Coordinates of C-alpha atoms and ligand atoms in Angstrom, one line a residue:
M1 CA -84.1 -22.6 13.3
K2 CA -82.6 -21.8 9.9
T3 CA -78.9 -21.8 10.0
V4 CA -76.3 -21.0 7.3
V5 CA -72.5 -21.0 7.2
L6 CA -70.9 -18.5 4.8
K7 CA -67.2 -18.9 4.0
F8 CA -65.1 -16.1 2.5
G9 CA -61.7 -16.8 1.0
G10 CA -58.5 -14.7 1.2
R11 CA -59.2 -13.2 -2.3
S12 CA -62.5 -11.7 -1.1
V13 CA -60.6 -9.7 1.5
A14 CA -57.4 -8.5 -0.3
T15 CA -57.8 -5.0 1.1
A16 CA -59.3 -3.3 4.1
Q17 CA -62.1 -1.8 1.9
D18 CA -63.2 -5.3 0.9
F19 CA -64.5 -6.0 4.4
S20 CA -67.3 -3.5 3.9
E21 CA -68.3 -5.2 0.6
I22 CA -68.6 -8.7 2.2
A23 CA -70.4 -7.3 5.2
N24 CA -73.2 -6.3 2.7
W25 CA -73.5 -10.0 1.7
I26 CA -73.7 -11.0 5.3
V27 CA -76.3 -8.4 6.2
A28 CA -78.4 -9.6 3.3
R29 CA -78.2 -13.3 4.4
K30 CA -79.0 -12.3 8.0
K31 CA -82.5 -11.2 6.7
E32 CA -83.0 -14.7 5.3
F33 CA -81.5 -16.9 8.0
E34 CA -81.9 -16.8 11.8
R35 CA -78.4 -18.0 12.5
V36 CA -75.5 -16.9 10.4
I37 CA -72.0 -18.2 11.0
I38 CA -69.1 -16.7 9.0
V39 CA -65.8 -18.5 8.4
I40 CA -63.1 -16.3 6.9
S41 CA -59.5 -16.9 5.6
A42 CA -56.4 -14.7 6.0
M43 CA -56.3 -11.5 3.8
G44 CA -54.9 -11.9 0.3
N45 CA -51.4 -13.4 0.4
T46 CA -51.0 -13.1 4.2
T47 CA -50.5 -16.8 4.8
D48 CA -47.8 -17.0 2.1
E49 CA -46.1 -13.9 3.6
L50 CA -46.1 -15.5 7.1
I51 CA -44.6 -18.7 5.7
R52 CA -41.9 -16.7 3.9
L53 CA -41.1 -14.9 7.2
A54 CA -40.9 -18.1 9.1
K55 CA -38.5 -19.7 6.5
E56 CA -36.3 -16.6 6.7
V57 CA -35.9 -17.2 10.4
H58 CA -35.6 -21.0 10.3
P59 CA -35.5 -23.2 7.1
E60 CA -37.4 -25.9 9.0
P61 CA -39.5 -24.0 11.5
P62 CA -40.7 -26.0 14.6
R63 CA -44.2 -27.1 13.7
R64 CA -45.8 -25.8 16.9
E65 CA -44.4 -22.3 16.4
Y66 CA -45.3 -22.4 12.7
D67 CA -49.0 -23.0 13.6
M68 CA -48.8 -20.3 16.2
L69 CA -47.6 -17.8 13.5
L70 CA -49.9 -18.9 10.7
T71 CA -53.1 -18.6 12.7
V72 CA -52.5 -14.9 13.1
G73 CA -53.6 -14.3 9.5
E74 CA -57.2 -15.4 10.1
R75 CA -57.3 -13.5 13.4
I76 CA -56.7 -10.3 11.6
S77 CA -59.6 -11.1 9.2
I78 CA -62.1 -12.0 11.9
A79 CA -61.5 -8.9 13.9
L80 CA -61.7 -6.6 10.9
L81 CA -64.9 -8.3 9.7
A82 CA -66.6 -7.8 13.1
M83 CA -65.6 -4.1 12.9
A84 CA -67.0 -3.8 9.3
L85 CA -70.3 -5.4 10.5
S86 CA -70.5 -3.1 13.5
A87 CA -70.0 -0.1 11.1
K88 CA -73.2 -1.3 9.4
N89 CA -75.1 -1.7 12.7
Q90 CA -75.0 -5.5 12.6
E91 CA -74.0 -7.0 15.9
A92 CA -71.2 -9.5 15.4
I93 CA -68.6 -11.3 17.4
S94 CA -65.3 -13.0 16.4
F95 CA -63.8 -16.2 17.7
T96 CA -60.6 -18.1 17.1
G97 CA -60.7 -21.8 16.2
S98 CA -59.8 -22.7 19.7
Q99 CA -62.5 -20.5 21.3
T100 CA -65.0 -22.1 18.8
G101 CA -64.2 -25.6 20.1
I102 CA -62.7 -26.9 16.9
I103 CA -60.9 -29.9 18.4
T104 CA -58.2 -31.5 16.2
C105 CA -55.5 -34.2 16.4
N106 CA -52.1 -32.9 17.4
R107 CA -50.5 -33.2 13.9
H108 CA -49.2 -29.6 13.6
S109 CA -49.8 -27.9 10.2
E110 CA -51.8 -30.9 8.9
A111 CA -54.3 -31.5 11.8
R112 CA -57.6 -33.2 11.3
V113 CA -60.8 -32.2 13.0
I114 CA -61.9 -34.8 15.4
D115 CA -64.7 -33.0 17.1
V116 CA -66.5 -29.6 17.2
K117 CA -68.0 -28.2 20.4
P118 CA -69.4 -24.9 19.5
H119 CA -71.2 -24.2 22.8
R120 CA -69.9 -20.7 23.1
L121 CA -71.4 -19.7 19.8
I122 CA -75.0 -20.7 20.7
S123 CA -75.9 -17.8 23.0
H124 CA -74.5 -15.2 20.6
L125 CA -76.4 -16.8 17.7
D126 CA -79.6 -16.8 19.7
A127 CA -79.1 -13.1 20.6
G128 CA -79.1 -12.4 16.8
R129 CA -75.4 -11.8 16.5
V130 CA -73.4 -12.9 13.5
V131 CA -70.7 -15.2 14.7
I132 CA -67.4 -15.0 12.9
V133 CA -64.9 -17.9 13.1
A134 CA -61.3 -17.9 12.1
G135 CA -60.8 -20.6 9.5
F136 CA -58.0 -23.1 9.1
Q137 CA -57.3 -23.5 12.9
G138 CA -58.2 -25.6 15.9
V139 CA -56.9 -26.8 19.2
S140 CA -55.6 -30.2 20.2
R141 CA -56.8 -32.0 23.3
E142 CA -53.5 -31.0 24.9
G143 CA -54.5 -27.3 24.3
E144 CA -52.1 -26.6 21.5
I145 CA -53.0 -24.4 18.6
T146 CA -53.1 -26.4 15.3
T147 CA -53.7 -25.6 11.6
L148 CA -55.6 -27.7 9.1
G149 CA -53.4 -27.6 6.0
R150 CA -53.5 -25.1 3.2
G151 CA -57.0 -24.2 2.2
G152 CA -58.2 -25.5 5.6
S153 CA -60.8 -22.7 6.1
D154 CA -63.1 -24.7 3.8
T155 CA -62.9 -27.6 6.2
T156 CA -63.6 -25.3 9.1
A157 CA -66.8 -24.1 7.3
V158 CA -68.1 -27.6 6.6
A159 CA -67.3 -28.9 10.1
L160 CA -69.2 -26.0 11.6
G161 CA -72.1 -26.5 9.2
V162 CA -72.3 -30.1 10.4
A163 CA -72.0 -29.3 14.1
L164 CA -74.6 -26.5 13.9
N165 CA -76.9 -28.4 11.6
A166 CA -76.8 -25.7 8.8
V167 CA -79.1 -26.1 5.8
H168 CA -76.0 -25.6 3.6
V169 CA -72.6 -24.0 3.4
E170 CA -72.0 -21.1 1.0
F171 CA -68.5 -20.5 -0.4
F172 CA -67.7 -17.0 -1.8
K173 CA -64.9 -17.3 -4.3
D174 CA -63.4 -15.3 -7.2
V175 CA -65.0 -17.6 -9.7
D176 CA -68.8 -17.9 -10.1
G177 CA -69.3 -21.6 -9.6
V178 CA -67.6 -24.7 -10.9
Y179 CA -66.6 -25.1 -14.5
D180 CA -65.5 -28.1 -16.6
S181 CA -62.1 -26.5 -17.0
D182 CA -60.4 -23.5 -15.5
P183 CA -62.5 -20.4 -16.6
K184 CA -59.5 -18.1 -15.8
C185 CA -57.4 -19.9 -18.6
N186 CA -60.2 -21.2 -20.9
S187 CA -62.9 -18.8 -22.1
S188 CA -65.0 -21.6 -23.5
A189 CA -65.1 -23.4 -20.1
K190 CA -68.6 -24.7 -19.3
W191 CA -70.4 -23.9 -16.1
I192 CA -71.6 -27.0 -14.1
P193 CA -74.7 -26.0 -12.0
E194 CA -75.0 -29.3 -10.1
L195 CA -72.3 -31.8 -9.0
T196 CA -72.4 -34.8 -6.8
Y197 CA -69.7 -35.1 -4.1
E198 CA -68.0 -37.8 -6.1
E199 CA -67.9 -35.6 -9.2
A200 CA -66.4 -32.7 -7.1
L201 CA -63.8 -35.1 -5.6
Q202 CA -62.9 -36.4 -9.0
I203 CA -62.3 -32.8 -10.3
A204 CA -60.2 -32.2 -7.2
S205 CA -58.2 -35.4 -7.8
Q206 CA -57.2 -34.1 -11.2
G207 CA -55.4 -31.3 -9.4
R208 CA -58.1 -28.6 -9.9
F209 CA -58.8 -26.8 -6.7
I210 CA -62.4 -26.3 -6.0
L211 CA -62.4 -26.6 -2.2
Q212 CA -60.0 -28.3 0.2
T213 CA -60.5 -32.0 -0.6
R214 CA -61.1 -32.8 3.0
S215 CA -64.0 -30.4 3.2
I216 CA -65.8 -32.2 0.3
E217 CA -65.2 -35.5 2.0
L218 CA -66.6 -34.2 5.2
A219 CA -69.7 -32.8 3.4
K220 CA -70.2 -36.1 1.7
K221 CA -70.1 -38.0 5.0
N222 CA -72.7 -35.8 6.5
S223 CA -74.8 -35.1 3.3
I224 CA -74.5 -31.3 3.8
P225 CA -75.0 -29.3 0.5
L226 CA -72.3 -26.9 -0.6
M227 CA -72.9 -23.8 -2.7
I228 CA -70.2 -22.1 -4.7
Q229 CA -70.6 -18.6 -6.0
T230 CA -68.6 -15.4 -6.4
F231 CA -68.3 -12.5 -4.0
K232 CA -67.8 -10.2 -7.0
K233 CA -71.4 -9.8 -8.2
E234 CA -74.9 -10.7 -7.3
N235 CA -77.1 -13.0 -9.5
S236 CA -74.2 -14.7 -11.1
N237 CA -73.8 -18.5 -11.7
I238 CA -74.0 -20.8 -8.7
S239 CA -72.8 -24.4 -8.5
W240 CA -74.2 -26.8 -6.0
I241 CA -72.3 -29.8 -4.7
R242 CA -74.8 -32.2 -3.1
Q243 CA -76.6 -35.5 -3.2
L244 CA -80.3 -35.8 -3.0
E245 CA -80.3 -38.2 -0.1
F246 CA -82.5 -36.8 2.6
P247 CA -83.1 -36.6 5.5
R248 CA -79.7 -36.0 6.9
S249 CA -78.5 -38.1 9.7
Q250 CA -78.6 -36.6 13.2
I251 CA -75.1 -38.0 13.9
C252 CA -72.1 -35.9 13.1
H253 CA -69.2 -37.6 11.4
Y254 CA -65.8 -35.9 11.5
E255 CA -63.4 -38.8 10.9
Ligands
LIG1 N1 -55.1 -18.9 5.0 C1 -54.9 -20.4 4.8 C2 -54.2 -20.7 3.5 O1 -54.0 -19.7 2.7 C3 -56.2 -21.1 5.0 C4 -57.2 -20.9 3.9 O2 -57.1 -19.9 3.1 O3 -58.2 -21.6 3.9 O4 -54.0 -21.8 3.2
MG2 MG1 -55.6 -18.3 2.3

C-alpha cells in the first residue's frame, strides 16, 4: 500500500484561488499513490492575525484559549481544500488534529506529540478519499485542544507519515528546495539536492528555517525521507533530507 503525506504551508494558500492550484498537485499524486494524506497550514498571515487579535484583548492570553483561537486558522484551510478537491471530482474529507488522533502533552502553545492514533482515517483512505488534516494541532489526554508551536504543521506531517508508514513526506514551499544560503536574499545561493538529517538540523541551528526543527528530529528518529519542493512550478529543484539506512524500523518513535 503506497502511502504519501503532502504538506502545504500558509504561503501556498494565501488566497481562495490558490486552493484550486494545490488541488491539482494533489490529484496528480493520487494517481501515483494509493493513500494520500494532506497536512495544511493556516492561510497566509492568518495565524499572525489571530495572535494580534488575542493580544488586543489580553496582553498575556490564557494559554488554553490561545490554542482554541489559533487552531481556527488551520480549520479554515482544511475545509476549503476539501471543497476545492470536490470541485475537481476528487473525493476528500477534512479532520482536525483532535479528530485525527494526534495526542500531545498538555503544554499549551508548545505541545509535543506523544502518540498518533489515526484509526478514523483508515476507512476513508481505503475508500480512495484524500484525507486532509489540520496541521499544528492536537489534543491532550485530558481532551484539551493544543498547538505544537510556530511552524508546527511540519511536525504534524512527519508524525502522520510515521504513523501511517508513508514512503516519504513532501513539503510544498515557496522555495524550490534547500540552498546553502537564503536564495531570496542571495542570487548565487547553491541548491543542495541531498542532505542528511544532521546537515538539515545544522542549517536549522544556524537560524535558517527549513522546517520546524522538531519535525526533522522526528524524521531522523524514524528514518522517514523528507522531500522539499515548490508549489509554484513543476519540474523545479527538489531537495531530499534522508539517510540511506534501510529498512525502516516498524516501531514508531514520537518522543
Ligand atoms: N499556522 C501555524 C504558524 O503559522 C502553523 C504552521 O504554519 O505550521 O505557525
Ligand atoms: Mg503558518
